[in-house]
Coordinates of C-alpha atoms in Angstrom, one line a residue:
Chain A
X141 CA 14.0 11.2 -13.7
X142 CA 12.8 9.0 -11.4
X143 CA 9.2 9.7 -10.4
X144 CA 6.6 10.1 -8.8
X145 CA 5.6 13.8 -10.6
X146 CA 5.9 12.0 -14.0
X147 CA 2.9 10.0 -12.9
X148 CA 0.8 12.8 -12.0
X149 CA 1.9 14.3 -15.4
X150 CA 0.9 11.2 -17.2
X151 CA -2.6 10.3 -15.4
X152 CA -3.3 14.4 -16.0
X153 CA -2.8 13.7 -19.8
X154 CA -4.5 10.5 -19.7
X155 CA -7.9 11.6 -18.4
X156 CA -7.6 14.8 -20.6
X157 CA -7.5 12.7 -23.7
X158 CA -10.7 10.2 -22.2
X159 CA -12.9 12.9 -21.1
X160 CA -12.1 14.6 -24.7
X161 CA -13.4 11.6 -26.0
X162 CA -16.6 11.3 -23.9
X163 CA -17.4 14.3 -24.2
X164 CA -17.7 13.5 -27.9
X165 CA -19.5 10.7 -27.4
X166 CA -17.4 7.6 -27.8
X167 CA -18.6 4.7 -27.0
X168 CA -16.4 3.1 -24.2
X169 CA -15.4 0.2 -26.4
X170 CA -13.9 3.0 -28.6
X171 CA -11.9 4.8 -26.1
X172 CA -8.2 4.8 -27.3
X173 CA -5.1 2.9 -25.1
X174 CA -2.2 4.6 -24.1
X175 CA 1.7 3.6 -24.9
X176 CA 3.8 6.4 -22.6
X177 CA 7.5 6.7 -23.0
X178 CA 9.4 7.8 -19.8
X179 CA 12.7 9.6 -21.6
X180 CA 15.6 10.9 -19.2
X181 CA 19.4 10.3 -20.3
X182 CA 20.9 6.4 -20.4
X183 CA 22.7 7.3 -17.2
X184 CA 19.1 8.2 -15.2
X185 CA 17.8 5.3 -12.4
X186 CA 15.5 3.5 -14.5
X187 CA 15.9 0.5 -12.0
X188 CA 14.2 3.1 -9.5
X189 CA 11.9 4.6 -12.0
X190 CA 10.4 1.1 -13.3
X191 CA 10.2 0.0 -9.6
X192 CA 8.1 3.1 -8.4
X193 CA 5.6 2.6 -11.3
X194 CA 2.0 2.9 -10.4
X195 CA 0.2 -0.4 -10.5
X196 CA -3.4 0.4 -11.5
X197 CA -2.2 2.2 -14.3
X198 CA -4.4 2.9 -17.3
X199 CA -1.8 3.0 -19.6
X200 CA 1.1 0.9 -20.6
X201 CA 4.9 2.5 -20.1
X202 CA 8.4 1.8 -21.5
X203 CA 11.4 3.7 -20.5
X204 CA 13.3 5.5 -23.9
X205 CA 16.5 6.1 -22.8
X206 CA 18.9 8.9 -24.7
X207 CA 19.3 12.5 -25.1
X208 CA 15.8 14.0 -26.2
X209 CA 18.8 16.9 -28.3
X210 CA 18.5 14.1 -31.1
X211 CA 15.9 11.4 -32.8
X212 CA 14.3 9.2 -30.1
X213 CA 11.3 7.1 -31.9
X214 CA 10.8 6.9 -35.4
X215 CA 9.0 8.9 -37.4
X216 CA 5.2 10.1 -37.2
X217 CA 5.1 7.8 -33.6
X218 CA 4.1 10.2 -31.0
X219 CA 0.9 12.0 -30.3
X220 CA 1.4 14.0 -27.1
X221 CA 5.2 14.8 -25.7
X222 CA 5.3 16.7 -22.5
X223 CA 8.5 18.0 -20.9
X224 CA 8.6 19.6 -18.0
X225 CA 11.6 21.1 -16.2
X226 CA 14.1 19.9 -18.4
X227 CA 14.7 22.0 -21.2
X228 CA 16.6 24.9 -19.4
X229 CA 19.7 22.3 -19.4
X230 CA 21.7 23.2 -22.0
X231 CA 23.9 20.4 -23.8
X232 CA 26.8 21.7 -23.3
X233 CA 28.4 24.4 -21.5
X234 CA 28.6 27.3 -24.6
X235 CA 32.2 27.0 -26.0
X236 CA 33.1 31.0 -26.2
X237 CA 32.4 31.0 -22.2
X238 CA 34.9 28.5 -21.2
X239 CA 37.2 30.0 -23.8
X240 CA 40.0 32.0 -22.4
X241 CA 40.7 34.1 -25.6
X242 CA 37.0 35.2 -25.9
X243 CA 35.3 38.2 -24.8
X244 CA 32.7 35.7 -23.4
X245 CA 35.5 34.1 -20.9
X246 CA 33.4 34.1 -17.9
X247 CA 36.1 34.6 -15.5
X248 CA 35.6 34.8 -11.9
X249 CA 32.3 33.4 -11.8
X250 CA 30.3 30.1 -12.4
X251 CA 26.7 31.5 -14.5
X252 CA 25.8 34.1 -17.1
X253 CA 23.5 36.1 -15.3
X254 CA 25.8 39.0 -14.0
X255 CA 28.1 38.6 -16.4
X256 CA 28.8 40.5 -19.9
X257 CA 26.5 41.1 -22.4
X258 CA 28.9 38.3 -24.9
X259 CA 28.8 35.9 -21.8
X260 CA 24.4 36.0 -22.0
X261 CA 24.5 35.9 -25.8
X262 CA 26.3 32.7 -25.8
X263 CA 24.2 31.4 -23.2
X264 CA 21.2 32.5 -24.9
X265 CA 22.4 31.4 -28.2
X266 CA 23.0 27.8 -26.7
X267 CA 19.7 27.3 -25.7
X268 CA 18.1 29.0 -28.8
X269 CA 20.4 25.9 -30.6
X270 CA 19.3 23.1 -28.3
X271 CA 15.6 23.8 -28.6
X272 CA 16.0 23.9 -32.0
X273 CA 17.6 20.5 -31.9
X274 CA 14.7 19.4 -29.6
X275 CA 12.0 20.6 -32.2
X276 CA 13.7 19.0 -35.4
X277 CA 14.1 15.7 -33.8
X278 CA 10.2 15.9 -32.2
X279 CA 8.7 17.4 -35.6
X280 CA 9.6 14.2 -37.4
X281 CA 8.5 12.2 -34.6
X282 CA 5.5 13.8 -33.9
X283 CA 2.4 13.2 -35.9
X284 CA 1.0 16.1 -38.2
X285 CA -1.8 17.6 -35.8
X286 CA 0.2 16.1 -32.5
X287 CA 1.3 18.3 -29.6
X288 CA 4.4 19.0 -27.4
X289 CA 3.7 20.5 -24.3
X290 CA 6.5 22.0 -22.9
X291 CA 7.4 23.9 -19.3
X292 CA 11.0 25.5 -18.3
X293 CA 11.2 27.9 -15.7
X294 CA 11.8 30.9 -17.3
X295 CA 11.6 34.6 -16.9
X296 CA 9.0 37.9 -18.2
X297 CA 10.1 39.7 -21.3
X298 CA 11.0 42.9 -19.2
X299 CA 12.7 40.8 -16.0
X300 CA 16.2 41.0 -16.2
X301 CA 18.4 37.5 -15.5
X302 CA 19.5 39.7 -12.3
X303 CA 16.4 39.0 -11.1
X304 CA 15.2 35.6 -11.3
X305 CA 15.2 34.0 -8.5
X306 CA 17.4 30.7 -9.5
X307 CA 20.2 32.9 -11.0
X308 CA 20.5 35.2 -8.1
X309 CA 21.5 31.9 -6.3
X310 CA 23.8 30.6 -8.8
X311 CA 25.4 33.7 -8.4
X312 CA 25.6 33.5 -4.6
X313 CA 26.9 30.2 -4.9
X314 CA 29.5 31.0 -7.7
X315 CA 31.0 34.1 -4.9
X316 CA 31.1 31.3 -2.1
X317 CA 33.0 28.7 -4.8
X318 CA 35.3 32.0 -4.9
X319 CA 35.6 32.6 -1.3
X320 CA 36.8 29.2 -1.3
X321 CA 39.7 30.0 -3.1
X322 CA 40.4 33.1 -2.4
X323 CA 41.1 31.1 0.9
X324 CA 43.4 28.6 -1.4
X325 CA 40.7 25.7 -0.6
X326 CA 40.8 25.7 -4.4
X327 CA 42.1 27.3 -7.7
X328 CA 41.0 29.9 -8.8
X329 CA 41.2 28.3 -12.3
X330 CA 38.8 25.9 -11.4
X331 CA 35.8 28.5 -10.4
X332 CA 36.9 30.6 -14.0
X333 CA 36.6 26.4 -15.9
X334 CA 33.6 26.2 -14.4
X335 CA 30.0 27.3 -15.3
X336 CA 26.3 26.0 -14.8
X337 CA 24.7 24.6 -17.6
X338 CA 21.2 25.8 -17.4
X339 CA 19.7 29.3 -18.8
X340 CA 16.0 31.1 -18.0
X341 CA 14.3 31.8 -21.3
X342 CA 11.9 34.3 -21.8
X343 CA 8.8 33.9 -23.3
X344 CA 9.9 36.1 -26.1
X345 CA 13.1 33.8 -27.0
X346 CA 10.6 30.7 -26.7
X347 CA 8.7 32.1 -29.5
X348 CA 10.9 33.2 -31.3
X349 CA 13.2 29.7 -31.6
X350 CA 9.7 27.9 -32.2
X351 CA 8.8 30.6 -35.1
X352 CA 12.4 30.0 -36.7
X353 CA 12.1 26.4 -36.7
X354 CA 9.0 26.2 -38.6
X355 CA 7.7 22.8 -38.0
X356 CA 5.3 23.8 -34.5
X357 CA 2.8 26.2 -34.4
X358 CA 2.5 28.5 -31.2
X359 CA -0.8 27.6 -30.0
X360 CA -0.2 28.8 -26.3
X361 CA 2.4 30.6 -24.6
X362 CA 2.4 31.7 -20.4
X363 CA 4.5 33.0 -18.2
X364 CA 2.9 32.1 -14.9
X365 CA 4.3 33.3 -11.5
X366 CA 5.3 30.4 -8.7
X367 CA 3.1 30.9 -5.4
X368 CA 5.2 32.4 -2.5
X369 CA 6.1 29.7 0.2
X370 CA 4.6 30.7 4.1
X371 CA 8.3 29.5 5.2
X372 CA 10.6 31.5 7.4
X373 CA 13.9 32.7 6.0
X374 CA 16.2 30.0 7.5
X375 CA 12.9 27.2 6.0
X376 CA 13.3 28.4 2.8
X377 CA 17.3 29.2 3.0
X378 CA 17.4 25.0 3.9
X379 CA 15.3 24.6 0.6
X380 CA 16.8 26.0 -1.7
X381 CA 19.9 24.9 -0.7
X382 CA 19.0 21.2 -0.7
X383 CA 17.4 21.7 -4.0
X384 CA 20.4 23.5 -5.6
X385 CA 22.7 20.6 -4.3
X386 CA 20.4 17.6 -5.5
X387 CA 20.7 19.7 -8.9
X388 CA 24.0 20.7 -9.4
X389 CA 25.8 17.6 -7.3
X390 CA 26.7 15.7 -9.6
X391 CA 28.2 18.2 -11.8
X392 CA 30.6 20.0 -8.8
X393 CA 31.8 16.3 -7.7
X394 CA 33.3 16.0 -11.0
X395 CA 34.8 19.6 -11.0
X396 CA 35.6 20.4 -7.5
X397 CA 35.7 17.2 -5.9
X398 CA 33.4 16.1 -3.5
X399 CA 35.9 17.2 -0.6
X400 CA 34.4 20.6 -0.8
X401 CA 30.4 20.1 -0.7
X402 CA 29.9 20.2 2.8
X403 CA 31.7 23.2 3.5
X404 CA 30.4 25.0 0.2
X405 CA 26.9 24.3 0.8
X406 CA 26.7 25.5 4.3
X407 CA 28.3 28.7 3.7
X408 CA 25.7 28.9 0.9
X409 CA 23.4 28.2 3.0
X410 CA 24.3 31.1 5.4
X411 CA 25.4 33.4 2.5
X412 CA 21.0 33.0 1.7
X413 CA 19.8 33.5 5.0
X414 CA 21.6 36.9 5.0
X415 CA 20.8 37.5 0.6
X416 CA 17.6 39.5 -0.6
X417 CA 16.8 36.6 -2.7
X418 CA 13.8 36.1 -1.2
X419 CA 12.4 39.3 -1.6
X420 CA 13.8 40.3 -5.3
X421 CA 14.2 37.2 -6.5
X422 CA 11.3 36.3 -9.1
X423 CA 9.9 32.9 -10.1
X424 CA 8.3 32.1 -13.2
X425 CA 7.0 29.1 -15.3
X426 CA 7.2 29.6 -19.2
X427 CA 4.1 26.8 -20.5
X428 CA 3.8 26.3 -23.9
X429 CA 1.1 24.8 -26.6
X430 CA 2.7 23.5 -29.9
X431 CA 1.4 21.5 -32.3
X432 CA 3.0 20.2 -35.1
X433 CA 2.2 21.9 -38.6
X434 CA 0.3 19.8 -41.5
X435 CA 2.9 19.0 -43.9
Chain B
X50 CA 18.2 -8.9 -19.0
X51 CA 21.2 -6.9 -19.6
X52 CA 22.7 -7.5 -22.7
X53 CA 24.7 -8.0 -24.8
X54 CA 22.9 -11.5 -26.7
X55 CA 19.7 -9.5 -27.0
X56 CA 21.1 -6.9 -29.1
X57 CA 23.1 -9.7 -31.7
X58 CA 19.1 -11.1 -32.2
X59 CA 18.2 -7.5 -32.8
X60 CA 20.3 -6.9 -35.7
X61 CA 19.5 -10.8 -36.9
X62 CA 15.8 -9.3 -36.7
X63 CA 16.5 -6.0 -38.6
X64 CA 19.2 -7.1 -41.3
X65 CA 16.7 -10.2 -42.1
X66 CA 14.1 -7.7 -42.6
X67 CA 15.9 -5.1 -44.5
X68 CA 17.2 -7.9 -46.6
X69 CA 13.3 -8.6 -47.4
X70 CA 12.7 -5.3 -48.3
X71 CA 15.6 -4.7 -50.6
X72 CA 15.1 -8.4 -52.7
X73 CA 11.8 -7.3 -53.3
X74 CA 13.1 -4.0 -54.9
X75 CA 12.1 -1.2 -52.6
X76 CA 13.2 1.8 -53.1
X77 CA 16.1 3.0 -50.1
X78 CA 13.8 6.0 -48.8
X79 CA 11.3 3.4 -48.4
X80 CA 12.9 1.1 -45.8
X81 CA 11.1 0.8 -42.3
X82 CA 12.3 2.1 -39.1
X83 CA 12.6 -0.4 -36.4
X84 CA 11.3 0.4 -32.7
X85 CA 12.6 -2.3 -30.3
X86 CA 11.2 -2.6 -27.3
X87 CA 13.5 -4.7 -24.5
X88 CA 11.7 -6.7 -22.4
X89 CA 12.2 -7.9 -18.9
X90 CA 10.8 -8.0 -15.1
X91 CA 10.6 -4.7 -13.4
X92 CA 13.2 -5.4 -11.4
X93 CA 15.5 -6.3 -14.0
X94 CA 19.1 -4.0 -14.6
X95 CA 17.9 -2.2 -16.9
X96 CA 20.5 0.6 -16.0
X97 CA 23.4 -1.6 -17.2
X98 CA 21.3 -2.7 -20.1
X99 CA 20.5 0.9 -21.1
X100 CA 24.6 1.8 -20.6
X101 CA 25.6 -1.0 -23.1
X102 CA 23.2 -0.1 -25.5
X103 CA 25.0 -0.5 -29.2
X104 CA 26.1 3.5 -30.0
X105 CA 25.6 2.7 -34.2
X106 CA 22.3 1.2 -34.1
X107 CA 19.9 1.0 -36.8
X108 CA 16.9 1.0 -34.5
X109 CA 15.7 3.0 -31.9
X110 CA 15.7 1.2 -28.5
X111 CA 13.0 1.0 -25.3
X112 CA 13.2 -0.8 -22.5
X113 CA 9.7 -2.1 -21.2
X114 CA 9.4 -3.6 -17.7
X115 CA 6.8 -6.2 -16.7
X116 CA 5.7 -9.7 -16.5
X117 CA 5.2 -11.2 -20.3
X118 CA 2.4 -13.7 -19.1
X119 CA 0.5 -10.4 -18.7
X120 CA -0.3 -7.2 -21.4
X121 CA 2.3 -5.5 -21.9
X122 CA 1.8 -2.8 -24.9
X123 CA -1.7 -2.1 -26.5
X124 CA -3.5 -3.5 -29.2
X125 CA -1.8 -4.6 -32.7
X126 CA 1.1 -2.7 -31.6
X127 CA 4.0 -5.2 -32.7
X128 CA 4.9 -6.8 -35.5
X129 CA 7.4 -9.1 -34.5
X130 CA 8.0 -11.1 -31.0
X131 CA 11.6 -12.2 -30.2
X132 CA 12.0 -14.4 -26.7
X133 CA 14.6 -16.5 -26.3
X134 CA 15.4 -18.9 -23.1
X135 CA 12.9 -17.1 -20.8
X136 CA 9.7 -18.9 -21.0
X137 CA 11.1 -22.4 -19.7
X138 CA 10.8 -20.0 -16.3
X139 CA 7.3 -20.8 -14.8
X140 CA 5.6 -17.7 -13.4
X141 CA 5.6 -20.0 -9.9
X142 CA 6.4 -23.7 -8.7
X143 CA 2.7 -25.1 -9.4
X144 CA 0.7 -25.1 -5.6
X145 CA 0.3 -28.7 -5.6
X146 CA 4.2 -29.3 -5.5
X147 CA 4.2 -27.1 -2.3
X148 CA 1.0 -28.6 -0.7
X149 CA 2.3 -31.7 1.8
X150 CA -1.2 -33.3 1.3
X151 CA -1.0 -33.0 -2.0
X152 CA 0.2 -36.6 -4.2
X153 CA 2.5 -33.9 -6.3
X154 CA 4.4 -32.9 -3.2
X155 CA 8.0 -33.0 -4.1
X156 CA 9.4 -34.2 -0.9
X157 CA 13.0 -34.7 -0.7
X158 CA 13.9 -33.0 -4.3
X159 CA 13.9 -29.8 -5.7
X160 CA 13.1 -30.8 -8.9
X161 CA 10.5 -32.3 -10.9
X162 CA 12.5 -34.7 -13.2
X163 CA 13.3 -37.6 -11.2
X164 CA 10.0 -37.1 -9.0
X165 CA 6.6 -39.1 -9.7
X166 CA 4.2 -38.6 -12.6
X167 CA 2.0 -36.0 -10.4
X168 CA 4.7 -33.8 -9.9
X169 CA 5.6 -34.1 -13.3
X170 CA 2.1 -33.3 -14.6
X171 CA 1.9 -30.2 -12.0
X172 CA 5.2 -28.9 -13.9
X173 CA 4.0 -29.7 -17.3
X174 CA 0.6 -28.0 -16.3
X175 CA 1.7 -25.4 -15.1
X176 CA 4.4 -24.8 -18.3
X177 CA 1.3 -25.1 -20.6
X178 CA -0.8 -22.8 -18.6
X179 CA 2.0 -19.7 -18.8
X180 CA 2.5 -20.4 -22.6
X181 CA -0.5 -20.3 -22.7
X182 CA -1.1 -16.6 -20.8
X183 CA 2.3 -15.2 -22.8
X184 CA 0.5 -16.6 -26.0
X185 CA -2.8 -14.6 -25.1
X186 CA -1.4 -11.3 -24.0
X187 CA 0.5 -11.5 -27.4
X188 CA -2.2 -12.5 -29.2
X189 CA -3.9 -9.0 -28.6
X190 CA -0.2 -7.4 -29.2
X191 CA 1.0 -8.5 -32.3
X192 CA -1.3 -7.6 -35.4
X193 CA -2.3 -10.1 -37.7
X194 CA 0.3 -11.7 -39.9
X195 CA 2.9 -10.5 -37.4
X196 CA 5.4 -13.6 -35.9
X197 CA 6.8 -15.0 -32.5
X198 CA 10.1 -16.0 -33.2
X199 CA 10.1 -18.6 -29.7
X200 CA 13.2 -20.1 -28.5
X201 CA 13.1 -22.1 -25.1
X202 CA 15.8 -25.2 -23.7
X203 CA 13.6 -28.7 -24.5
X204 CA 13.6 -32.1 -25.2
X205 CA 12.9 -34.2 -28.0
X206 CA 9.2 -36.1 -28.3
X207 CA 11.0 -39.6 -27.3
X208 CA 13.7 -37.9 -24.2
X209 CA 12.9 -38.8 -20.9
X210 CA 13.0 -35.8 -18.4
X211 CA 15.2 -37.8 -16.7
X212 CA 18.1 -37.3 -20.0
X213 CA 17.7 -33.5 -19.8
X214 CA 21.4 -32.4 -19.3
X215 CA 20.2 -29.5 -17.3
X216 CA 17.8 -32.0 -15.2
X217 CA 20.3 -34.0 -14.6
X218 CA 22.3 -30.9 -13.1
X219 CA 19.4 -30.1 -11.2
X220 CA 18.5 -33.2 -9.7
X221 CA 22.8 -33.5 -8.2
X222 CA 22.2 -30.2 -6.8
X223 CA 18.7 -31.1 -5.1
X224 CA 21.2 -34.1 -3.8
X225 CA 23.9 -31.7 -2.5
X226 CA 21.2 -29.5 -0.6
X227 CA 19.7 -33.5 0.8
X228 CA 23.3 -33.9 1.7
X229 CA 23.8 -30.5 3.8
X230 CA 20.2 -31.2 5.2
X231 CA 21.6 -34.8 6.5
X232 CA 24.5 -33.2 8.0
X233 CA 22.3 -30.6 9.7
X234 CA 23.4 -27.5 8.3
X235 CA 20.1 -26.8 6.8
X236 CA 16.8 -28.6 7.5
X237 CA 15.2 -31.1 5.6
X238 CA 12.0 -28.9 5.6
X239 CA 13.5 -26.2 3.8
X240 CA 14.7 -28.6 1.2
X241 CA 11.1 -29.9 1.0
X242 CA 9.6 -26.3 0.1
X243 CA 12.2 -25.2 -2.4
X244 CA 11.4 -26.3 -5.7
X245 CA 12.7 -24.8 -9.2
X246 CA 10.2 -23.5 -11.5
X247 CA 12.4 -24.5 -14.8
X248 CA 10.4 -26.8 -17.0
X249 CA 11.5 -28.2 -20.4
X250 CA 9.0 -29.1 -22.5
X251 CA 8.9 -31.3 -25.8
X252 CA 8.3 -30.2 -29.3
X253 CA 4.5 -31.7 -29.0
X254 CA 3.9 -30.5 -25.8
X255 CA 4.1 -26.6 -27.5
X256 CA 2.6 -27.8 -30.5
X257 CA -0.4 -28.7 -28.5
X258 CA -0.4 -25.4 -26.2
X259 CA -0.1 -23.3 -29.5
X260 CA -3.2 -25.1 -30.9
X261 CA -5.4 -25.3 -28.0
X262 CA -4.2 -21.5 -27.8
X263 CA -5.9 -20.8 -31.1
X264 CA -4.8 -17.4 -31.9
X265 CA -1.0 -18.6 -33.9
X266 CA -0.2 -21.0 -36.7
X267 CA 2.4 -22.8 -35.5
X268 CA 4.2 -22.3 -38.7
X269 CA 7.9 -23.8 -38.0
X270 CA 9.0 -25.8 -35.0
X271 CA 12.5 -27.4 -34.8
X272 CA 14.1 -29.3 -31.8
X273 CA 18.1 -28.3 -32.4
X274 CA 20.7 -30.2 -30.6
X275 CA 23.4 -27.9 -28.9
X276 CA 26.8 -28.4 -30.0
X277 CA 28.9 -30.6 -27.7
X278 CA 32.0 -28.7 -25.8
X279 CA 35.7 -29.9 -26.2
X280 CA 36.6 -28.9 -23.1
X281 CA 37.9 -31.3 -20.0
X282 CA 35.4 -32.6 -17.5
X283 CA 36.4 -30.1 -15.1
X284 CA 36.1 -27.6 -17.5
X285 CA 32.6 -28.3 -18.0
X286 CA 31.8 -29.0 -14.5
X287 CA 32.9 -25.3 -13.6
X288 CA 31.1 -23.8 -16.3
X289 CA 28.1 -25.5 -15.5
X290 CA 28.2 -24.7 -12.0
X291 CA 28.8 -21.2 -12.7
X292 CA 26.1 -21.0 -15.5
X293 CA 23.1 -22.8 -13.0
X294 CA 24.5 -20.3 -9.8
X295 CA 23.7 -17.4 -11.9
X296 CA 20.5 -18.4 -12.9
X297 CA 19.6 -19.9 -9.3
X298 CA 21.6 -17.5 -6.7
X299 CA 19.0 -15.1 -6.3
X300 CA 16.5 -18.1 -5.6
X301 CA 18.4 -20.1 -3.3
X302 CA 19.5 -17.0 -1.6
X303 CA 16.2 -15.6 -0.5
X304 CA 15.2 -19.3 0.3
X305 CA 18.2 -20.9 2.6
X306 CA 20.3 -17.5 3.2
X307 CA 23.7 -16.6 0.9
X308 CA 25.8 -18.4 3.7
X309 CA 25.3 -21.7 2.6
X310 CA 25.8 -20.8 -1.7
X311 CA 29.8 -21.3 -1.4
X312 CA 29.7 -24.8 0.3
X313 CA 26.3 -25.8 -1.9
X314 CA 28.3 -24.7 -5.6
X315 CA 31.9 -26.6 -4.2
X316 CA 30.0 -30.0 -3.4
X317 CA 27.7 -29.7 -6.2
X318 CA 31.1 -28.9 -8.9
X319 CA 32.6 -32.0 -7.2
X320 CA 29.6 -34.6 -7.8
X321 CA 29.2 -32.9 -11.2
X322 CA 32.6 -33.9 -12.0
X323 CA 32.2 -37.6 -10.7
X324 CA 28.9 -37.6 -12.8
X325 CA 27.6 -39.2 -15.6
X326 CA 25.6 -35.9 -16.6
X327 CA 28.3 -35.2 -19.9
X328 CA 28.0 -38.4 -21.4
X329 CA 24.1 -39.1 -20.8
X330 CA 22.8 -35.7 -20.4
X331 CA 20.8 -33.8 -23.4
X332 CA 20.7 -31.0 -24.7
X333 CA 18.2 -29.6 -26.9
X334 CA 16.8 -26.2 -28.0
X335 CA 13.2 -25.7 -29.3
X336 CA 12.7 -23.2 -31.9
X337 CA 9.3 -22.1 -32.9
X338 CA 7.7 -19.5 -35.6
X339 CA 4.5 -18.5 -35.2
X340 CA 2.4 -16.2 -37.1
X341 CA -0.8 -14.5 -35.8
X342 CA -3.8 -15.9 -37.3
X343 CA -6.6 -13.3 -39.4
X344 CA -9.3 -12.5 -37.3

């Protein structure tokens, strides 16, 4: 994206690695340099990325734009990848969902997670795919020994999707895109064409995808629990909704318009307030450990 | 900057050295990969650049952001150095050319060419001095046996500055800003302190700056004259004044406010075209290999 958490993920890796090497008693004329890639899609703000860079950095930065789906770098280049947050997009939208003459049609609503059992599969089966796609193109990137550390928010093995936090407000926001045209503000064609590409993996899914691509070894896996804001209702209601829209703009503009935002996002807003999302809804972090097999 | 020359010397760069590899009989699976790394100032477009990227490239593509008279990448990371009409921009107009009690103050110009020997030695000086930076940042860069393939706008050994075609150009628009100065629309002062940091230097004068550098044989340097346009006087007169706006607008902008650039660019087309600048003016590029010396 465009900063500033990068930073703080880099300068966290950064000291990492030199206090490893201290601590084995390197001389400090030994102590390795750093080359960091910032990757985020061709379309992302570089321009606002390269301007916000840190200037007593211990390290030197490039940006590497393209889709991190396929081959970035060439091969055996990269010690240490982190992603965080990123790898719950999907690529794609699952075909069978936006596919009238499936029994994965998601009709009348905008996200898998109270849908049918064939509309989850395909989600699930999507991000199984594009993980693997992530894994091939890092294994050959990745040197034998390296590591990818990798965080998604995610879900426990026994939560269902009804509960996670995030889906419980898609789902809110997918019935006020319907209330919207039930009132003939828009089609009802449009919600049914329209669904969010993102999915909450499990930590059992994760480990599973790694374990049938082969190339990674599992070296950690957790499924930590997000701290409870001390906000009030209508606080938090204003978050989430902010958050939601700087996520999911630029993906309704293109659907819906951006006629609609305003109006959609304060009746989402309200639609919170009065939601138990904030009791029921759970929030976890899936972090993961791999490191690339010998060969 | 943003494409799309960069990326024709690119695949220049990687078909000369795929052609290498294959006349010396090695084996297809045994090709190198090619990392490019795209360089330019932070505040560069690298957006644009990133959007025009070629989609069927042979390489894989980074942009890096910074200054090149400074490190850029770590240690004996590159093998090969491409840089082509960028380093005949100094890093700054040398102090003494701003400094009124200074012998090299360029009073009434904004150029160095047709000033007096001091200010041409502040110029030169100061050319020599940022070759001489880019040349030791690199030094540490490129490993051992890897090139700098240098390209920059000179003159020959026996051209005055004064028969630089782009001097030339330079020194009628100092003459248009004197002009609007006389007639009050801007003040004489802020035609004193406006000076452009261009310098072309000579094939000796880089010859000298590479040896005094120490760290490159100079192993190839060639001073090519540009090919002579057919077009009409006019024709060349806008193209030149097009060509020197873009490379000066942002300058002359920040320094005497965009108002004036309209007025400056139609006076400065018109004495272009009453010139002598396309029969006497010269135009030369300098093209250097050098290849980093064994420690």
């Amino acid at each position: 994206s465009v900063g500033p958490n990068t930073f703080v993920a880099v300068q966290n890796i950064v000291e990492a690695v030199l206090n490893k090497y201290q601590s084995q008693g390197h001389d400090h004329s030994r102590l390795p340099e750093f080359q960091v890639f910032l990757n985020d899609h061709a379309l992302n703000d570089f321009n606002t990325l390269f301007k916000s860079l840190p200037p007593n950095r211990n390290y030197y930065v490039a940006g590497m734009p393209g889709s991190f789906h396929g081959r970035l770098f060439p091969n055996d280049f990269l010690h240490i990848v982190h992603t965080s947050y990123a790898l719950q997009w999907l690529s794609q939208v699952p075909k069978e969902v936006e596919d009238v003459s499936s029994p994965a049609w998601n009709k009348g609503r905008i996200y898998y997670s109270s849908a049918g059992d064939q509309t989850v599969k395909a989600y699930a089966d999507q991000f199984a795919e594009d993980l693997d796609c992530f894994l091939h193109a890092r294994a050959q990137e990745v040197v034998c020994g390296g590591l990818i550390i990798l965080m998604v928010p995610g879900r426990t093995d026994t939560s269902p999707h009804t509960r996670v936090f995030s889906n419980i407000s898609y789902d809110i926001l997918g019935s006020c895109l319907m209330d919207m045209a039930k009132m003939g503000i828009i089609s009802e064609e449009k919600v049914d064409s329209f669904n969010i590409p993102i999915y909450f993996s499990s930590p059992q899914e994760l480990e599973a995808t790694v374990e049938r691509n082969g190339y990674f070894n599992l070296e950690r896996l957790e499924c930590l629990p997000l701290e409870k804001s001390q906000d009030t209702i209508p606080q938090k209601a204003r978050a989430v909704s902010y958050h939601i829209r700087a996520g999911l703009e630029f993906l309704l503009k293109e659907h819906f318009g951006h006629e609609i935002l305003d109006e959609l996002f304060d009746s989402f807003n309200e639609k919170l307030e009065k939601s138990e999302v904030f009791q029921l809804g759970l929030t976890y972090s899936l972090l993961a450990l791999l490191k690339r097999k010998e060969t």
